[in-house]
Coordinates of N, CA and C and ligand atoms in Angstrom, one line a residue:
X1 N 113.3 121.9 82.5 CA 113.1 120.5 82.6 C 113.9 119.9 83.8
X2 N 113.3 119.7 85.1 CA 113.7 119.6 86.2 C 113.6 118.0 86.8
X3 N 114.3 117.4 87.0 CA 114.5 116.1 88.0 C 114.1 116.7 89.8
X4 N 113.7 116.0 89.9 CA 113.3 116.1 91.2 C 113.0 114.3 91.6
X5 N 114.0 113.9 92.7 CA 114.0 112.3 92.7 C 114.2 112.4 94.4
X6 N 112.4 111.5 94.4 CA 112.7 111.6 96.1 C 113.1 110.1 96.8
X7 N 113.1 109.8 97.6 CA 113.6 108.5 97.8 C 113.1 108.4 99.9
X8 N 113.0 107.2 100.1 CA 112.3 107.4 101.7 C 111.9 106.1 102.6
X9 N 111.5 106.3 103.5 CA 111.0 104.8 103.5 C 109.5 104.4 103.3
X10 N 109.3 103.4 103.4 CA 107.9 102.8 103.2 C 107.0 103.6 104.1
X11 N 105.9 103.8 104.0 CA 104.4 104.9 104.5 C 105.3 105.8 105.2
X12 N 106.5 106.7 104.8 CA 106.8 107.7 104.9 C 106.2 109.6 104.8
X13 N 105.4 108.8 103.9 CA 104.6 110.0 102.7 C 105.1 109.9 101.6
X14 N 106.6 109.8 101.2 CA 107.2 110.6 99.9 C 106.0 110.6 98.5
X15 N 104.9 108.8 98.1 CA 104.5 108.9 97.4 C 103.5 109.9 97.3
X16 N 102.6 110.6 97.9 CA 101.6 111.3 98.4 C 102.5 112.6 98.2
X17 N 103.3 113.1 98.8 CA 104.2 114.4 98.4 C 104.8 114.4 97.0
X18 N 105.0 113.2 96.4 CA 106.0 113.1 95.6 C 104.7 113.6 93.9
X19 N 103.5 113.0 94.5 CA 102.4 113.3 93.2 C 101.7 114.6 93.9
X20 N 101.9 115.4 94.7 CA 101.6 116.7 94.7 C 102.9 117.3 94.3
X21 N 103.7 117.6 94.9 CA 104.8 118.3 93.7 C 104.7 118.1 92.3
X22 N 104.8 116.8 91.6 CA 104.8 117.0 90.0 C 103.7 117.5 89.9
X23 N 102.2 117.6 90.6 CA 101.4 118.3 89.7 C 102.4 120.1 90.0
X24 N 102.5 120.1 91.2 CA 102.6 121.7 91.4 C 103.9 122.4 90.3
X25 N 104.6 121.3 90.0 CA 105.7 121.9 88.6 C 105.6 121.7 88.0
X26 N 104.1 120.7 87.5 CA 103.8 120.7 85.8 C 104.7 119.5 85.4
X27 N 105.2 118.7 85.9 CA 106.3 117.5 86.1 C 105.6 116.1 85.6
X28 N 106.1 115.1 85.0 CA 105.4 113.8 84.9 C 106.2 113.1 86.5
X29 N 105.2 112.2 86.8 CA 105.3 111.8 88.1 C 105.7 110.1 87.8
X30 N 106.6 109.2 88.3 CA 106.9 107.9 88.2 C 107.0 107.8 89.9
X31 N 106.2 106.3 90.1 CA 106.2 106.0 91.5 C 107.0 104.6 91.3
X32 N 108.3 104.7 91.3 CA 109.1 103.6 90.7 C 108.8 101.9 91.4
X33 N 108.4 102.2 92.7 CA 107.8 101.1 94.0 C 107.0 100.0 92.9
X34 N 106.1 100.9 92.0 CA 105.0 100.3 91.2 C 105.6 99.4 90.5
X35 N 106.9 99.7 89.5 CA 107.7 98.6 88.7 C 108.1 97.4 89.8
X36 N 108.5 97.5 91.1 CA 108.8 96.4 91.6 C 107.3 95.7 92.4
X37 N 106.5 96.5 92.3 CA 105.0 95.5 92.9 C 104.8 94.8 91.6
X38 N 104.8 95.5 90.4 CA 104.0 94.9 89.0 C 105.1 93.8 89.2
X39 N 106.6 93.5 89.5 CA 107.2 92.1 88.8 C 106.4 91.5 90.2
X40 N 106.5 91.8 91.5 CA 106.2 90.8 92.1 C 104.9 90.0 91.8
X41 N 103.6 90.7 91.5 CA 102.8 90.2 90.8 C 102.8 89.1 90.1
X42 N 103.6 89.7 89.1 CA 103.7 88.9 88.0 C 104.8 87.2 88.4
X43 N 105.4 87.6 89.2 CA 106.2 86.6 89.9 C 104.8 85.5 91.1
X44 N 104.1 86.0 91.8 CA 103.6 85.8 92.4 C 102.4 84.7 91.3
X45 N 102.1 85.3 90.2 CA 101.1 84.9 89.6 C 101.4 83.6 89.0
X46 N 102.9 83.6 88.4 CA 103.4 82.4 88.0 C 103.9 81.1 88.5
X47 N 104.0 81.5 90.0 CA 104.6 80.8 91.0 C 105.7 80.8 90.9
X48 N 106.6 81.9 90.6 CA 107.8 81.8 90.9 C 108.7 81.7 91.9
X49 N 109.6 81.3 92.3 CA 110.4 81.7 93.4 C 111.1 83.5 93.8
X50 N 110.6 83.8 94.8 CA 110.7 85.0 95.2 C 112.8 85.6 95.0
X51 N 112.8 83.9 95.2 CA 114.6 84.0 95.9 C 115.2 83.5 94.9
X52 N 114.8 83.9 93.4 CA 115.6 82.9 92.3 C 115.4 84.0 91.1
X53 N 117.1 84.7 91.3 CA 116.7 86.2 90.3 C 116.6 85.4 89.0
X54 N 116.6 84.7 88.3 CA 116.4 85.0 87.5 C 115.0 84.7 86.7
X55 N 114.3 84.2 87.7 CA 112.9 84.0 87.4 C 112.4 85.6 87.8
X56 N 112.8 86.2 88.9 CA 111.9 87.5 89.0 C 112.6 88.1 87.8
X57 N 113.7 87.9 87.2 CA 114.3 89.0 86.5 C 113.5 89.0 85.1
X58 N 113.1 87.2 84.9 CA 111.9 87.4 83.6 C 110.3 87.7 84.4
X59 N 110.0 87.8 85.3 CA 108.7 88.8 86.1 C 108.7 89.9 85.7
X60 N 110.3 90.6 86.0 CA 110.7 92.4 85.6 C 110.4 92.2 84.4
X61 N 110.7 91.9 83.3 CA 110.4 91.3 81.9 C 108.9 91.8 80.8
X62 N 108.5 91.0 81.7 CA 107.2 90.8 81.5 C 106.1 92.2 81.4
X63 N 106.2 92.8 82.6 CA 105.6 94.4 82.8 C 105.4 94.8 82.0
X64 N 103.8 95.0 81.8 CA 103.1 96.4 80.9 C 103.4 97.5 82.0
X65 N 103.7 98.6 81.4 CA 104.6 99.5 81.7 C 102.9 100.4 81.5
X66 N 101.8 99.9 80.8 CA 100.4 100.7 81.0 C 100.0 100.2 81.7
X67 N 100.0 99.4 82.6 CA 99.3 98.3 83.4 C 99.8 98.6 85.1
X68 N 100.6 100.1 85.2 CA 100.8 100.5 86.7 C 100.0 101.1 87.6
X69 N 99.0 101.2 87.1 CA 97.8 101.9 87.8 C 96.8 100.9 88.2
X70 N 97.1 99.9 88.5 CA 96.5 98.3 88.7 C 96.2 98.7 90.3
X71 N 94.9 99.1 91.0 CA 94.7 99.2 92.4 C 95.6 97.8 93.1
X72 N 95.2 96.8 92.6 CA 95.5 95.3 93.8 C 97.3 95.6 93.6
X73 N 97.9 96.5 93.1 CA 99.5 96.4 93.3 C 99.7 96.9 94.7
X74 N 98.8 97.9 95.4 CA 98.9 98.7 96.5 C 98.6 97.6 97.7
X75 N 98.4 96.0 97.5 CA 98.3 95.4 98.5 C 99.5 95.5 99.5
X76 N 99.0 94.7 100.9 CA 100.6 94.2 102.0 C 101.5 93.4 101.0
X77 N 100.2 92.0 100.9 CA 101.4 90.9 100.4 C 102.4 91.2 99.3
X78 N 101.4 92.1 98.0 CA 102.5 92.5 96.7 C 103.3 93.4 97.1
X79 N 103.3 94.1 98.4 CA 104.2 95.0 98.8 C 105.6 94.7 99.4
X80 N 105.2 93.3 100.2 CA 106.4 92.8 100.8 C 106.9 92.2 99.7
X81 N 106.3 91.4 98.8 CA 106.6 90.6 97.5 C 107.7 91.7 97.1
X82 N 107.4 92.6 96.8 CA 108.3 93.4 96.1 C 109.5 93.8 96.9
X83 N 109.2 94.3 98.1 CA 110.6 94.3 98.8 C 111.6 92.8 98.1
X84 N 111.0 91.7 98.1 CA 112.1 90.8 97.9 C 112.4 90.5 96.7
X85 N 111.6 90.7 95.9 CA 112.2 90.9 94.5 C 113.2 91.8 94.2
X86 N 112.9 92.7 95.1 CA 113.8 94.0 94.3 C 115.0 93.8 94.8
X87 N 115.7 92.4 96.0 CA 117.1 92.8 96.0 C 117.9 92.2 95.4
X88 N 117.2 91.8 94.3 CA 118.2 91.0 93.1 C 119.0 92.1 92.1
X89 N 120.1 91.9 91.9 CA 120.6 93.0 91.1 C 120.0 93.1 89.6
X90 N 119.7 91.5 89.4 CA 119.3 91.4 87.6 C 117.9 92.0 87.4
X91 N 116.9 92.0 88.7 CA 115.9 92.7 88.3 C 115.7 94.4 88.4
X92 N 117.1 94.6 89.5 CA 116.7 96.0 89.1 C 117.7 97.0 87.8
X93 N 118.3 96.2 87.5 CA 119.1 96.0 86.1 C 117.6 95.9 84.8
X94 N 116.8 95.1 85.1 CA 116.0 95.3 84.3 C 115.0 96.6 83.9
X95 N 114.9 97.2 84.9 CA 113.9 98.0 85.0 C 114.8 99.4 85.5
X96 N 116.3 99.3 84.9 CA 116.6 100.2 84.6 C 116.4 101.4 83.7
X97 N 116.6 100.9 82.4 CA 116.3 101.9 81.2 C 114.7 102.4 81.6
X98 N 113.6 101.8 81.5 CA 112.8 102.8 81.7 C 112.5 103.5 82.6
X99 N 113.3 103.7 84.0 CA 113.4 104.6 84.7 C 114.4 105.6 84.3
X100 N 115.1 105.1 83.6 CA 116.3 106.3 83.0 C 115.7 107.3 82.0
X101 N 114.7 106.2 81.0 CA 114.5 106.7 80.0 C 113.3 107.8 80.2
X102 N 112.3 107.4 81.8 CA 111.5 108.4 81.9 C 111.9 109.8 82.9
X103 N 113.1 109.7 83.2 CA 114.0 110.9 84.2 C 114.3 111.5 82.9
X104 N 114.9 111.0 81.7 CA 115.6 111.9 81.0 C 114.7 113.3 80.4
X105 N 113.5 113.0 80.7 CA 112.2 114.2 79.7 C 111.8 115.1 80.9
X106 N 112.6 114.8 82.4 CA 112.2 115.4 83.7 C 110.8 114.7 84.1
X107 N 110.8 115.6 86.0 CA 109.8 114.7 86.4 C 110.3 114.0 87.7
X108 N 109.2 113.5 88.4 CA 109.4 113.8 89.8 C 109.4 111.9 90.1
X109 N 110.4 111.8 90.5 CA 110.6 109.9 90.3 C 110.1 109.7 91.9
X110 N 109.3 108.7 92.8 CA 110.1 108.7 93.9 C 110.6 106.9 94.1
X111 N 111.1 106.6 95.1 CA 111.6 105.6 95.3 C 112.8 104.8 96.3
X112 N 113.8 104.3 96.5 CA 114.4 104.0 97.5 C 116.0 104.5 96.8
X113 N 116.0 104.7 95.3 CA 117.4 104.7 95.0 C 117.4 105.5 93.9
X114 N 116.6 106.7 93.8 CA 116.6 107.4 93.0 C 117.7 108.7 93.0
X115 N 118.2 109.0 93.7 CA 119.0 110.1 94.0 C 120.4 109.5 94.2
X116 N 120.5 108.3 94.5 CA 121.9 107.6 94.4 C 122.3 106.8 93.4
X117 N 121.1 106.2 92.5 CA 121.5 105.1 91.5 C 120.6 106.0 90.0
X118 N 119.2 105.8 90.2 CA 118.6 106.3 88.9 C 118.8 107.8 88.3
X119 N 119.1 108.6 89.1 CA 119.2 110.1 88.8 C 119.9 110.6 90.1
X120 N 121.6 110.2 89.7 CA 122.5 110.9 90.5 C 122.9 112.4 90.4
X121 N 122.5 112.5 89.2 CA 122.3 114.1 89.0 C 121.1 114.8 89.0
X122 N 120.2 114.0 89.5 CA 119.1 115.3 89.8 C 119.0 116.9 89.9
X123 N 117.9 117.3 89.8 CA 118.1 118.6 90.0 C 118.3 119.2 91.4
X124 N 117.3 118.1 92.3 CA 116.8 118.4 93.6 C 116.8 117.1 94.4
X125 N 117.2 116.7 95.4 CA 116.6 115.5 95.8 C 116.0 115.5 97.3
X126 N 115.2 114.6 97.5 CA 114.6 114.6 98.8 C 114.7 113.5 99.8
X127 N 115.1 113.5 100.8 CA 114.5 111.7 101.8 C 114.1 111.9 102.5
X128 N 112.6 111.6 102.5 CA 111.6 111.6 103.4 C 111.9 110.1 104.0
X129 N 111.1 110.6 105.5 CA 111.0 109.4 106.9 C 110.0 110.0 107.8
X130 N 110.1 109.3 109.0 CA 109.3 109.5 109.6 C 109.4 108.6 110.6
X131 N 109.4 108.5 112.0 CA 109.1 107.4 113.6 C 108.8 106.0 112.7
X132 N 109.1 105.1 112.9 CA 108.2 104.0 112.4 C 106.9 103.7 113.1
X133 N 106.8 103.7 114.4 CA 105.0 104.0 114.9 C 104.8 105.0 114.4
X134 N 105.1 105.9 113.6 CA 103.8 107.0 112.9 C 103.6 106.1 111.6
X135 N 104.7 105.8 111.0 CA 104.5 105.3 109.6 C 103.7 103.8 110.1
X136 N 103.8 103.1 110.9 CA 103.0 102.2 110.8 C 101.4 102.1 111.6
X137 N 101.0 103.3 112.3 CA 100.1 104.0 112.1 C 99.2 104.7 110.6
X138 N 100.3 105.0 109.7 CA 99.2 105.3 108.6 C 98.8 104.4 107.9
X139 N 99.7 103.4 107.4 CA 99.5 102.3 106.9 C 98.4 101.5 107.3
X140 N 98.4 101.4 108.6 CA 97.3 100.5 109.3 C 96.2 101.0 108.9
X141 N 95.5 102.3 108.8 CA 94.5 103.0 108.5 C 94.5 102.8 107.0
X142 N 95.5 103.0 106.2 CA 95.4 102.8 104.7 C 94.9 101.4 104.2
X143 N 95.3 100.3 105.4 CA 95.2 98.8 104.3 C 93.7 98.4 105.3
X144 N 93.0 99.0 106.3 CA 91.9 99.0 106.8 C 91.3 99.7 106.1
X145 N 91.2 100.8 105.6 CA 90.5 101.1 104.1 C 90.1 100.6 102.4
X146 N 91.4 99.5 102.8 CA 91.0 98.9 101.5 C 91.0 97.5 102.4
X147 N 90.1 97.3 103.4 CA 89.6 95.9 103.9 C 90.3 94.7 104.4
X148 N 91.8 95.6 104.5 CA 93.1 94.3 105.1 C 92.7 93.8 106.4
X149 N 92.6 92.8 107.1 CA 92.5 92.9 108.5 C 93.9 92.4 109.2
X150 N 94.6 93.9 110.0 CA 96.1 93.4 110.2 C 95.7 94.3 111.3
X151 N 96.5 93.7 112.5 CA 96.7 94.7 113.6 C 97.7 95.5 113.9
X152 N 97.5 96.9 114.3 CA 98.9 98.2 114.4 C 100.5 96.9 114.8
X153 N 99.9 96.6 115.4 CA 101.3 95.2 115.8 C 102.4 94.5 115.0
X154 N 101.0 94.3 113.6 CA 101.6 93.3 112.8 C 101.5 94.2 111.8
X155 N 101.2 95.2 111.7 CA 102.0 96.1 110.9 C 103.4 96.9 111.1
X156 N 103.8 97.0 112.4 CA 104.6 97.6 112.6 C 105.9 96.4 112.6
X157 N 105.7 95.3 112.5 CA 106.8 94.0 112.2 C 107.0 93.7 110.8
X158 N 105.9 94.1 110.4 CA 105.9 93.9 109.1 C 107.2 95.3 108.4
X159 N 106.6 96.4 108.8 CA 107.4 97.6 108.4 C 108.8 97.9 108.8
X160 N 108.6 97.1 110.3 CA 110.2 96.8 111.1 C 111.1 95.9 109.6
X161 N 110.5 94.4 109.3 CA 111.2 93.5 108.6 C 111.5 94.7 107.2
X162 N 110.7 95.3 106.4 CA 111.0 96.1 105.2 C 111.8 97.0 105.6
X163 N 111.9 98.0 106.2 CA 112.9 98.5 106.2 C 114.3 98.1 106.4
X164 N 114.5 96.8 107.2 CA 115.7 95.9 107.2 C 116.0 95.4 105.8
X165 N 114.9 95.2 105.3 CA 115.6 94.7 103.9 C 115.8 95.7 102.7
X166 N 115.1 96.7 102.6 CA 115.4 97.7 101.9 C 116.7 98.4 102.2
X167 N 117.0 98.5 103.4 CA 118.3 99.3 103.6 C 119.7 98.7 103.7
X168 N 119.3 97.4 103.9 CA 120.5 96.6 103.9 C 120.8 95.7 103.0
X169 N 120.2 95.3 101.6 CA 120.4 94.7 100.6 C 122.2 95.2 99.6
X170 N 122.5 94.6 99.3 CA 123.6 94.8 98.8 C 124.1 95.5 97.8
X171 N 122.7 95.5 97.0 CA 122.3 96.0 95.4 C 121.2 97.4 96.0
X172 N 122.5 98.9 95.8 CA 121.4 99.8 95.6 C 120.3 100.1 97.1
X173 N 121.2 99.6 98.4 CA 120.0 99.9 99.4 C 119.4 101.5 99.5
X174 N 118.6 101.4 100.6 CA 118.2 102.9 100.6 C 119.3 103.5 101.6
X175 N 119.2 104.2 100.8 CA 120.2 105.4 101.6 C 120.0 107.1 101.9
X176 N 120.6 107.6 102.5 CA 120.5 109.0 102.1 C 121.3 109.3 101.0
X177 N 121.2 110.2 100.0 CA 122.2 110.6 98.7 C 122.9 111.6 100.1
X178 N 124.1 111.6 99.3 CA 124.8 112.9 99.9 C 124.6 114.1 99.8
X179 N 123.7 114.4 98.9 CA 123.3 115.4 98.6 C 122.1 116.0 98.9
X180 N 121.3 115.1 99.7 CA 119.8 114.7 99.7 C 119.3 115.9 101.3
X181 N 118.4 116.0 100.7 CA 117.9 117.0 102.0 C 116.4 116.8 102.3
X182 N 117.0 116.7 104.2 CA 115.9 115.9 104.8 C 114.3 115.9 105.1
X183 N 113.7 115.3 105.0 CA 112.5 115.9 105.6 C 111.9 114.8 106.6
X184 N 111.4 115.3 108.2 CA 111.1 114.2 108.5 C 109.7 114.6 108.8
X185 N 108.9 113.4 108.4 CA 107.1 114.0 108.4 C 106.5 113.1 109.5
X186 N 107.4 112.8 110.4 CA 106.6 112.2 111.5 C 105.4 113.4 112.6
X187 N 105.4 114.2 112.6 CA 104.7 115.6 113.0 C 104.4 116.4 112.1
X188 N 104.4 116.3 110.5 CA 103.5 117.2 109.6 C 102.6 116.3 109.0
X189 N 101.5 117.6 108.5 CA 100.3 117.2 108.2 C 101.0 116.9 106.6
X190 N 100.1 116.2 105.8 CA 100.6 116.2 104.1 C 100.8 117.4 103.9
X191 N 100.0 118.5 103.6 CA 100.1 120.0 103.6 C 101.9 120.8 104.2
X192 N 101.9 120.2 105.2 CA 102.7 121.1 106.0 C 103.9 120.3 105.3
X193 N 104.3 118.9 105.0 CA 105.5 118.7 104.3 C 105.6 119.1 103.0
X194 N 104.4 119.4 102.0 CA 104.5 119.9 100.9 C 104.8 121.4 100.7
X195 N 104.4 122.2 102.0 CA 105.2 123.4 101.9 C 106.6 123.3 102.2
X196 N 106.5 122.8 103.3 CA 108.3 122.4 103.4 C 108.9 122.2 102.2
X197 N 108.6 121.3 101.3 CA 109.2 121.1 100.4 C 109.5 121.5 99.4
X198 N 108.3 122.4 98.8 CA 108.2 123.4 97.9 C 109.3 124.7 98.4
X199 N 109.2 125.0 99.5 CA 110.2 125.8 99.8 C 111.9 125.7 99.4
X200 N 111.9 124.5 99.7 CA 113.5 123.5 99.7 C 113.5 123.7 98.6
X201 N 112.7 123.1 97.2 CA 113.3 122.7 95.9 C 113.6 124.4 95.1
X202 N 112.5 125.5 95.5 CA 112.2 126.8 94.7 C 113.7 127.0 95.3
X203 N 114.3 126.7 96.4 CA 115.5 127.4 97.2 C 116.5 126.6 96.1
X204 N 117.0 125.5 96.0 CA 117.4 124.6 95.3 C 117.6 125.2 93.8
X205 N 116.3 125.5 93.3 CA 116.5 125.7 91.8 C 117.0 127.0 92.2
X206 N 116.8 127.7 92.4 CA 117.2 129.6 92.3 C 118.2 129.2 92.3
X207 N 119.1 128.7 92.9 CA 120.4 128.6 93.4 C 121.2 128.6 92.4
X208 N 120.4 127.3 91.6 CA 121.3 126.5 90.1 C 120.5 127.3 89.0
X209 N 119.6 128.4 89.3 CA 119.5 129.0 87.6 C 120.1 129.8 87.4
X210 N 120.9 129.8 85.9 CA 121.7 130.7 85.8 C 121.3 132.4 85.7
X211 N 122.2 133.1 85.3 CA 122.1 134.6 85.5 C 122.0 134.9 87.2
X212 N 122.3 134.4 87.9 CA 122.6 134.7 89.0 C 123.4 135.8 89.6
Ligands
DC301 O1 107.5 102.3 97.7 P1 106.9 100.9 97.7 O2 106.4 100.5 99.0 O3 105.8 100.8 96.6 O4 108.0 99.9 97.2 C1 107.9 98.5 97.3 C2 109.2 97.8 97.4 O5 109.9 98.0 96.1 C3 110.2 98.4 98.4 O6 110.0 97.7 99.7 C4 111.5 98.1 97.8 C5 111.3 98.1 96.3 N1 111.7 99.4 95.7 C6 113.1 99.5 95.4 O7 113.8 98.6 95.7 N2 113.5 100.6 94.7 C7 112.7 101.5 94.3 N3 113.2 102.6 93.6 C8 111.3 101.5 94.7 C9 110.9 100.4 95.4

């Protein structure tokens, strides 16, 4: 029963690697990004204030925890929404325990703070990145497939602004774990960081099973 908690930045890959690995170990997969789009939603829907924790903190509240597989959560706007919700401490205090509670049964979490705050003991941890013109390259093609009309431009300001606030929020930014080992997928294909990675974690586990 293995932890595996990746953590990265925004159209880095990690979520796309992060649900090929749990299938490849038989792992339940949590894409934790999803609990902070569903409060912004739900923030967004009620007209709350983006910048007033304790209204997003009853947003965090609110979440059907069956209701993550909601396509319209994968939007820009609920994407940025969520960057700003999540730098409140009370909301990610909320949506604690069930990220705790679903690491505890194992399983492949990914996210911005999974290896430093939700599963500091992991078994394995990962941080994926990548150039920001690549990552805002895929993106552009991802949100023109689901009919966004945004230019590589204003995607890549958009992704410039997220990463500023994901890394430098007070509460929990992204970081590297100290323990975390790198991957940068700016020049691999999906494929080619999924062997990378499979390699790293099989290396990883051998190491820590016992009878050694
Ligand atoms: O991975 P994503 O793009 O779906 O995440 C959306 C936002 O949610 C991200 O910009 C910051 C926040 N987030 C977080 O603060 N902690 C996590 N573990 C996952 C996401």
């Amino acid at each position: 029963m293995s932890v595996i908690a990746i953590d990265g930045t925004f159209a880095s890959g990690k979520g796309t690697l992060a649900k090929k690995l749990a299938a490849h170990y038989n792992l339940p997969h949590l894409d934790t990004g999803k609990l902070y789009r569903a409060t912004a939603k739900i923030a967004l829907e009620n007209n709350f204030d983006l910048s007033n924790p304790a209204q997003c903190a009853e947003a965090a509240r609110q979440i059907d925890p069956g209701a993550l597989d909601d396509p319209t959560l994968k939007s820009g706007p609920i994407g940025a929404a969520a960057s700003k919700v999540s730098i409140h401490p009370a909301v990610r205090q909320e949506l604690l325990d069930f990220q705790r509670e679903f690491s505890s049964k194992g399983g492949v979490l990914d996210g911005r703070d999974i290896g430093t705050v939700i599963c500091p003991d992991a078994d394995v941890k990962l941080y994926i990145d990548a150039e920001p013109s690549e990552r805002a390259r895929r993106r552009h093609s991802e949100l023109t497939s689901y009919g966004e009309d945004l230019s590589f431009e204003q995607v890549l300001e958009q992704l410039t602004e997220r990463d500023e606030r994901d890394k430098n929020r007070a509460e929990a930014p992204l970081k590297i774990a100290s323990d975390a080992h790198l991957i940068d997928t700016t020049n691999l294909s999906i494929e080619r960081a999924f062997d990378v990675a499979v390699k790293l974690i099989d290396a990883v586990l051998a190491a820590k099973a016992p009878n050694k």
